[in-house]
mmCIF file of the C-alpha atoms, coordinates in Angstrom:
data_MODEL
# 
_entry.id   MODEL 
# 
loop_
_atom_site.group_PDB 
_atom_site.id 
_atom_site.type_symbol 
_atom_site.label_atom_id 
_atom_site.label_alt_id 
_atom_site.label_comp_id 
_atom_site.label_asym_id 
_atom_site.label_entity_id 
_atom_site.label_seq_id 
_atom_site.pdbx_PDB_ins_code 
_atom_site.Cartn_x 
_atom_site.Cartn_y 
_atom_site.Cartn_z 
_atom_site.occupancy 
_atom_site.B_iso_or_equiv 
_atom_site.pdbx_formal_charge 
_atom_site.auth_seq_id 
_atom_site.auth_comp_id 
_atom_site.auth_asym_id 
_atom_site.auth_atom_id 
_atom_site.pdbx_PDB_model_num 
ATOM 1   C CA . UNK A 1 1   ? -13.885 -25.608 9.300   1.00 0.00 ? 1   UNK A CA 1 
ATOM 2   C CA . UNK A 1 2   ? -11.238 -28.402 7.998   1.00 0.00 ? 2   UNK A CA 1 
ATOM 3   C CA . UNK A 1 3   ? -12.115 -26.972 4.170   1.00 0.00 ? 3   UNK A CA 1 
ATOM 4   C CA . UNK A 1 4   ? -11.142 -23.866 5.119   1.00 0.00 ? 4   UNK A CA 1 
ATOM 5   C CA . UNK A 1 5   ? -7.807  -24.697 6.344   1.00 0.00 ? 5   UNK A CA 1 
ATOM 6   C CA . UNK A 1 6   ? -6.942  -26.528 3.377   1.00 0.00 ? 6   UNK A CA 1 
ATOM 7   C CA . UNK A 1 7   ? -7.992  -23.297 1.365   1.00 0.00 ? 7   UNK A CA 1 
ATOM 8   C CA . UNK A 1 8   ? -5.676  -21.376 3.449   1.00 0.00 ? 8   UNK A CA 1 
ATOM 9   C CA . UNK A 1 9   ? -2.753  -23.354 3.627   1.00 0.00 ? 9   UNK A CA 1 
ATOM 10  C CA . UNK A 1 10  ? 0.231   -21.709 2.644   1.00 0.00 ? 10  UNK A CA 1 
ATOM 11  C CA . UNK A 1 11  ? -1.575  -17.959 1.710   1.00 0.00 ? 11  UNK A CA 1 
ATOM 12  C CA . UNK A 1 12  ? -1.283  -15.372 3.326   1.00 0.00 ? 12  UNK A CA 1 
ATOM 13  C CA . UNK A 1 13  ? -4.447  -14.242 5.001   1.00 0.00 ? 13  UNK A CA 1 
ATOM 14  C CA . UNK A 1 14  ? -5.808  -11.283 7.064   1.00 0.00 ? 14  UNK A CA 1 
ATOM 15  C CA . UNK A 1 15  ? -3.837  -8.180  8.114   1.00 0.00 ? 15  UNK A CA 1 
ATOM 16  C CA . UNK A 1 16  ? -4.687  -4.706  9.129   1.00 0.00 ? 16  UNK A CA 1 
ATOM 17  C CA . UNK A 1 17  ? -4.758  -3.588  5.744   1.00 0.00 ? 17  UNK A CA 1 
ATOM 18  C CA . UNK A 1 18  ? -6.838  -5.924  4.329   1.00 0.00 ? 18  UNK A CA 1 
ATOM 19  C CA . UNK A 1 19  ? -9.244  -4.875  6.951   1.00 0.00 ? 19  UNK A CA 1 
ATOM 20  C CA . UNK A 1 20  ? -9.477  -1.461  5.954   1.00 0.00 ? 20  UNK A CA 1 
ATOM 21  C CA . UNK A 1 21  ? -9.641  -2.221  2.245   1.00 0.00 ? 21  UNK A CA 1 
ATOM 22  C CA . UNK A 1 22  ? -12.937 -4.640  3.104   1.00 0.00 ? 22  UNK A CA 1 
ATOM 23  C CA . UNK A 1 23  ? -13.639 -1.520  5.566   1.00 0.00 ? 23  UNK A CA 1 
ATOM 24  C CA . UNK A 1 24  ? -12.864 0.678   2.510   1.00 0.00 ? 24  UNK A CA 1 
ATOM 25  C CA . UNK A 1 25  ? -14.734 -1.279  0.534   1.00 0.00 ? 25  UNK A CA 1 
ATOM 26  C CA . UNK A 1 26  ? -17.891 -1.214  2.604   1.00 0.00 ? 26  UNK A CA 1 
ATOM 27  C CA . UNK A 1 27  ? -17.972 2.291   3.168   1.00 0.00 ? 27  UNK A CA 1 
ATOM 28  C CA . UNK A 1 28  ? -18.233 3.329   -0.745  1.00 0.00 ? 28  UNK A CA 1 
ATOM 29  C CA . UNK A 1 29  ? -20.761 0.327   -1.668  1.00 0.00 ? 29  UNK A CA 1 
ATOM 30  C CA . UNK A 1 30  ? -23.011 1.736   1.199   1.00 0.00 ? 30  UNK A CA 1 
ATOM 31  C CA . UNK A 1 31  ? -22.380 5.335   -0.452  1.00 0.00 ? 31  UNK A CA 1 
ATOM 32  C CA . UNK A 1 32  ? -23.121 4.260   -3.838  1.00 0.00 ? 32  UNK A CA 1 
ATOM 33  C CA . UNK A 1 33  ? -26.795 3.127   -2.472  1.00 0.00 ? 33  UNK A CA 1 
ATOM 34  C CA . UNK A 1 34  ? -27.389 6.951   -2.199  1.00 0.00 ? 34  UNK A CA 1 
ATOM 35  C CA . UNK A 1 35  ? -28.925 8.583   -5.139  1.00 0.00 ? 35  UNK A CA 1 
ATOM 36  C CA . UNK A 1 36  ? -26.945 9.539   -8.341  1.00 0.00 ? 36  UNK A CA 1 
ATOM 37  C CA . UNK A 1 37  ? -23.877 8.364   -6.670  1.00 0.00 ? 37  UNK A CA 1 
ATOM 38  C CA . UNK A 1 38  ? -24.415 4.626   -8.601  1.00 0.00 ? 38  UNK A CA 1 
ATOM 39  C CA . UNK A 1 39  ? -20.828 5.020   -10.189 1.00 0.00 ? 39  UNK A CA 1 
ATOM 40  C CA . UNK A 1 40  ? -18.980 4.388   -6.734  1.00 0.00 ? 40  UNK A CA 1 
ATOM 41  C CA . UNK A 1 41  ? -20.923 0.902   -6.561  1.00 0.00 ? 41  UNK A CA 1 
ATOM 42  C CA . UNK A 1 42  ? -17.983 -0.218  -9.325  1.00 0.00 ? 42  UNK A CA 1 
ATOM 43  C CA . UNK A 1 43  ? -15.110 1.998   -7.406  1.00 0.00 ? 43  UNK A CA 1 
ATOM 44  C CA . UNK A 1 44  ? -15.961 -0.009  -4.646  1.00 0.00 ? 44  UNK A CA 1 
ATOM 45  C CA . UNK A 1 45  ? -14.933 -2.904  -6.469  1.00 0.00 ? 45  UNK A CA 1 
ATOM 46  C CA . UNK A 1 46  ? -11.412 -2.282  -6.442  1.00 0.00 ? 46  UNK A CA 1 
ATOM 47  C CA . UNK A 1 47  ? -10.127 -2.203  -2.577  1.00 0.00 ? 47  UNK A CA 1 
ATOM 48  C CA . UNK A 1 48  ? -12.908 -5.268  -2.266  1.00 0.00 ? 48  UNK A CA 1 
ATOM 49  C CA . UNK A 1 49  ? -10.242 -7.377  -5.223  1.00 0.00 ? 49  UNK A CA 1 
ATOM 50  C CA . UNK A 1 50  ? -7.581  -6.050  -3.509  1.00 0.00 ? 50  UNK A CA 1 
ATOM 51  C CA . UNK A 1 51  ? -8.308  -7.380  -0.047  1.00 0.00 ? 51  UNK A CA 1 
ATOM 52  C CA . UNK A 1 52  ? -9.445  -10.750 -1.765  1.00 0.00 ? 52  UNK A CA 1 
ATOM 53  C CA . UNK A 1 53  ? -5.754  -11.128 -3.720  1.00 0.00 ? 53  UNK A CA 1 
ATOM 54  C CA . UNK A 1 54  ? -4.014  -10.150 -0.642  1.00 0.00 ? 54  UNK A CA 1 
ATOM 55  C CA . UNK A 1 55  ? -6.024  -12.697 1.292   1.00 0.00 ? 55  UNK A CA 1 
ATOM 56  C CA . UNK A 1 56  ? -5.285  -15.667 -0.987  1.00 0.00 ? 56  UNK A CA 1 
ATOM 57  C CA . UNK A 1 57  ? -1.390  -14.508 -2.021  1.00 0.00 ? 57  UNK A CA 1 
ATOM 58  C CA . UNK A 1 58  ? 1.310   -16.798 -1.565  1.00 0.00 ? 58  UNK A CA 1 
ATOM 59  C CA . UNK A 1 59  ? 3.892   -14.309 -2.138  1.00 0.00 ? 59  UNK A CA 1 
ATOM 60  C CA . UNK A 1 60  ? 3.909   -13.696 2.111   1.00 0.00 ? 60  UNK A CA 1 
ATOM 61  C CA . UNK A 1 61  ? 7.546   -11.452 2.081   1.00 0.00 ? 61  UNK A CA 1 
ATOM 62  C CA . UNK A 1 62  ? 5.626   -9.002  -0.222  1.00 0.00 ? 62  UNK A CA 1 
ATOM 63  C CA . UNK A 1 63  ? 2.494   -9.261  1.644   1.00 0.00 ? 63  UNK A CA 1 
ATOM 64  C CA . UNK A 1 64  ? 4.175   -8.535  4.919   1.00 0.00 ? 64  UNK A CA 1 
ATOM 65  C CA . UNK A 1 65  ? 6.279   -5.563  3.334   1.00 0.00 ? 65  UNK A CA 1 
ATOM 66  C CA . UNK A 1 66  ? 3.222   -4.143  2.487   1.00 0.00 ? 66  UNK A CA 1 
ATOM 67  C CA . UNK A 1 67  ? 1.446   -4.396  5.905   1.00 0.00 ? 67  UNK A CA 1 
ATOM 68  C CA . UNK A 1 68  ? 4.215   -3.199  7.700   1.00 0.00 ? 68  UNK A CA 1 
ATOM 69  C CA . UNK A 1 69  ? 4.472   0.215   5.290   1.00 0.00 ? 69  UNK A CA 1 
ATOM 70  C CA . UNK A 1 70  ? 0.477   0.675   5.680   1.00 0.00 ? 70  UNK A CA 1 
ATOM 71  C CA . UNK A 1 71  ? 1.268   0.370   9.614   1.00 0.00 ? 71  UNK A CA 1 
ATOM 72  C CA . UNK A 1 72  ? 4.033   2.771   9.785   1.00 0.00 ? 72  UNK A CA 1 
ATOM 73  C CA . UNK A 1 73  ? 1.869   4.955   7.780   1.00 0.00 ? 73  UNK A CA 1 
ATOM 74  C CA . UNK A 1 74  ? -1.088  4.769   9.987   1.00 0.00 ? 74  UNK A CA 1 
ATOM 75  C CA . UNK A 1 75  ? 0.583   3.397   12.955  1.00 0.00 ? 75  UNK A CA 1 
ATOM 76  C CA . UNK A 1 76  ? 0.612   6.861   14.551  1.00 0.00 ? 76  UNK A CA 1 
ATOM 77  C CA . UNK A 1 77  ? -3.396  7.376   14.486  1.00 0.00 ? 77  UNK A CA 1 
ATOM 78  C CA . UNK A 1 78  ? -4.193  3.775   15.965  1.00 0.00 ? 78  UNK A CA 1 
ATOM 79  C CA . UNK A 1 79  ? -1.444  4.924   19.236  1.00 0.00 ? 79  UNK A CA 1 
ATOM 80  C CA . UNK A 1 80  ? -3.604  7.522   19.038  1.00 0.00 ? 80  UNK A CA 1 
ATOM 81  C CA . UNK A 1 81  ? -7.029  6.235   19.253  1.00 0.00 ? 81  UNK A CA 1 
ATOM 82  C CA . UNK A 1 82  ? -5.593  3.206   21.834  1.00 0.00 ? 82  UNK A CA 1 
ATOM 83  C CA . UNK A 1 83  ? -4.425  5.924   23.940  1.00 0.00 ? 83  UNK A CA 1 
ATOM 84  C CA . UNK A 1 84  ? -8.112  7.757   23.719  1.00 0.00 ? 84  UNK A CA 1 
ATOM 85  C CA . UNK A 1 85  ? -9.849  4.708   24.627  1.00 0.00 ? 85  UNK A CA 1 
ATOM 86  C CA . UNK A 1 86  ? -7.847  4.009   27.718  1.00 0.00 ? 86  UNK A CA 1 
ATOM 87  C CA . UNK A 1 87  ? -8.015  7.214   28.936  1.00 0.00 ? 87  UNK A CA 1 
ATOM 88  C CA . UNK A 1 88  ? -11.926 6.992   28.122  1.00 0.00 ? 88  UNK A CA 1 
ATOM 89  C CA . UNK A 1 89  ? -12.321 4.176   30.149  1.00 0.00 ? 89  UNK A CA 1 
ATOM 90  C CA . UNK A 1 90  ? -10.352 5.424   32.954  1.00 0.00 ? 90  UNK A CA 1 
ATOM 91  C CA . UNK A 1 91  ? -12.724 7.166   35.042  1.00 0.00 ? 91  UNK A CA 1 
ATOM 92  C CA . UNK A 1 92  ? -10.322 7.878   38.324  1.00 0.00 ? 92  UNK A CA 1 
ATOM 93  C CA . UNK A 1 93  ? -7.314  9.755   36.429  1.00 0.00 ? 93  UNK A CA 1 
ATOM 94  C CA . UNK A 1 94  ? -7.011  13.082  34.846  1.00 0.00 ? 94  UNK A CA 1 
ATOM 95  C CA . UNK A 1 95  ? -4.726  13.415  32.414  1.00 0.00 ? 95  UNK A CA 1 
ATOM 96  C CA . UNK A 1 96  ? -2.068  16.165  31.497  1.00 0.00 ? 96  UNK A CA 1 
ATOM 97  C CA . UNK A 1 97  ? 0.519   17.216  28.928  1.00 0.00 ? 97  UNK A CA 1 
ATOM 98  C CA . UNK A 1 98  ? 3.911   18.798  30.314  1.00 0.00 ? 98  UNK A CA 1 
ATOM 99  C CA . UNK A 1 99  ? 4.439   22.274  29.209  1.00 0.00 ? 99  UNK A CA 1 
ATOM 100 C CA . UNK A 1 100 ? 8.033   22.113  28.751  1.00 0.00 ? 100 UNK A CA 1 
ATOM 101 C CA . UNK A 1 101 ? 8.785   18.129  27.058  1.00 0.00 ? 101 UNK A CA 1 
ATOM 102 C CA . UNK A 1 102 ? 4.907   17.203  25.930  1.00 0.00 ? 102 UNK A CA 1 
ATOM 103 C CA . UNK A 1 103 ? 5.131   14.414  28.352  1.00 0.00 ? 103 UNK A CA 1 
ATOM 104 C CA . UNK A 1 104 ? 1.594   12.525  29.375  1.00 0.00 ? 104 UNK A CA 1 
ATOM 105 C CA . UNK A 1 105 ? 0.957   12.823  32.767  1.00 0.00 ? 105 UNK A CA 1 
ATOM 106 C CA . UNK A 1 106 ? -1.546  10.882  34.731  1.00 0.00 ? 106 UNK A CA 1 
ATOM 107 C CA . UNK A 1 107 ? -2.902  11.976  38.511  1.00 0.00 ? 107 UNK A CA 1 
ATOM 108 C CA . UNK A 1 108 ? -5.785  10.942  40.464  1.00 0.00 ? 108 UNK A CA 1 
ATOM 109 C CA . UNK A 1 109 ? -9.204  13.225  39.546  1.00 0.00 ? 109 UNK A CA 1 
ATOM 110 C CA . UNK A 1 110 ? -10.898 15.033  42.455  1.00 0.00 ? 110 UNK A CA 1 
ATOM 111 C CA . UNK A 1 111 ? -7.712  16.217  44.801  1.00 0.00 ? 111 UNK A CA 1 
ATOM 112 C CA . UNK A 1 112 ? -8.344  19.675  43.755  1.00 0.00 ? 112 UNK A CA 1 
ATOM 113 C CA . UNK A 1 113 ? -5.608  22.131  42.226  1.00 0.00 ? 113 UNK A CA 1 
ATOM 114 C CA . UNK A 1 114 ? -2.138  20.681  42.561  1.00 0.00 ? 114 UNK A CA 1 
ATOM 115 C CA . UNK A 1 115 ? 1.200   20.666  41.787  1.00 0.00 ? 115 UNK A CA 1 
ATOM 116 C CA . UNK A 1 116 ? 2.226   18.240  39.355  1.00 0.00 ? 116 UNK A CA 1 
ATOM 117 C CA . UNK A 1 117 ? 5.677   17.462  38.424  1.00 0.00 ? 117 UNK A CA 1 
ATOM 118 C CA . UNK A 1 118 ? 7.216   15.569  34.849  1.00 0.00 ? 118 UNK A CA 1 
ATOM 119 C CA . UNK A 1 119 ? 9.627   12.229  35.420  1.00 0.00 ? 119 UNK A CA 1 
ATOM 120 C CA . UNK A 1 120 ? 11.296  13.242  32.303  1.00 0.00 ? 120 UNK A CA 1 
ATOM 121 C CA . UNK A 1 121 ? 12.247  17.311  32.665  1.00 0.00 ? 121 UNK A CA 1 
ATOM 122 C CA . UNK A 1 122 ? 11.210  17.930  36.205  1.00 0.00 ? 122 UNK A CA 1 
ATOM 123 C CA . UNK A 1 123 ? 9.466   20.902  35.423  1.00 0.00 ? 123 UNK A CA 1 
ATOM 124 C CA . UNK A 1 124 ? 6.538   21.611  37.992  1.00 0.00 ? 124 UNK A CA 1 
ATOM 125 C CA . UNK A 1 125 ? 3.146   22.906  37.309  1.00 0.00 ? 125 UNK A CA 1 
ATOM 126 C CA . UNK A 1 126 ? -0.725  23.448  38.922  1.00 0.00 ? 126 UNK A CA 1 
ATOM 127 C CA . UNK A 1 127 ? -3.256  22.268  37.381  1.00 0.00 ? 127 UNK A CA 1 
ATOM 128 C CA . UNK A 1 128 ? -6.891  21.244  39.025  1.00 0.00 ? 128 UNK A CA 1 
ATOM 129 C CA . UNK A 1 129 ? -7.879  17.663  38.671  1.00 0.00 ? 129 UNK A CA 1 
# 
């Protein structure tokens, strides 16, 4: 693992959008395997080289700049997915949205219909959990 290091040392290495390049990168080699689609085998080139010359950059300011625009881009969807997955996983809350601010509300699942009320407006509702 020592030869790796010294490979490393001083680049720039993995980041979130490095991941999705190799992930973009897998997705339209595994495409290209279909029939008469052959000519995304060499699109799929691309976001491969890209992810590799990110990897291996030295130029780390740049690299960072660019990680942290992808992540504002897509920053958004991943809340959005983190928040699915917890609330997946959570098998004793319901969850609600206030009517009036959009607020996510959490209660307890099987007390029936009640009356729920936001922290941030105050506005009370009924809803069954």
């Amino acid at each position: 693992m020592s030869w790796l290091q010294k490979i490393m040392y001083g680049r720039y290495g993995g980041d979130y959008l490095s991941v999705f390049l190799i992930g973009l990168y897998l997705l339209l080699h595994l495409t290209s395997l279909l029939p008469h689609l052959w000519v995304l085998s060499w699109v799929a080139l691309v976001p491969g080289l890209v992810a590799i010359l990110r990897m291996f950059s030295r130029n780390i300011p740049r690299r960072r700049a660019e990680n942290a625009k992808f992540l504002k881009l897509v920053g958004p969807f991943l809340a959005w997915c983190h928040l699915q997955r917890a609330r997946h996983k959570d098998k004793d809350h319901s969850y609600f949205k206030c009517p009036n601010c959009g607020q996510h509300l959490r209660v307890p699942k099987g007390k029936g219909k009640i009356s729920i009320t936001c922290r941030s407006c105050g506005v009370s509702f009924e809803e069954k959990s």
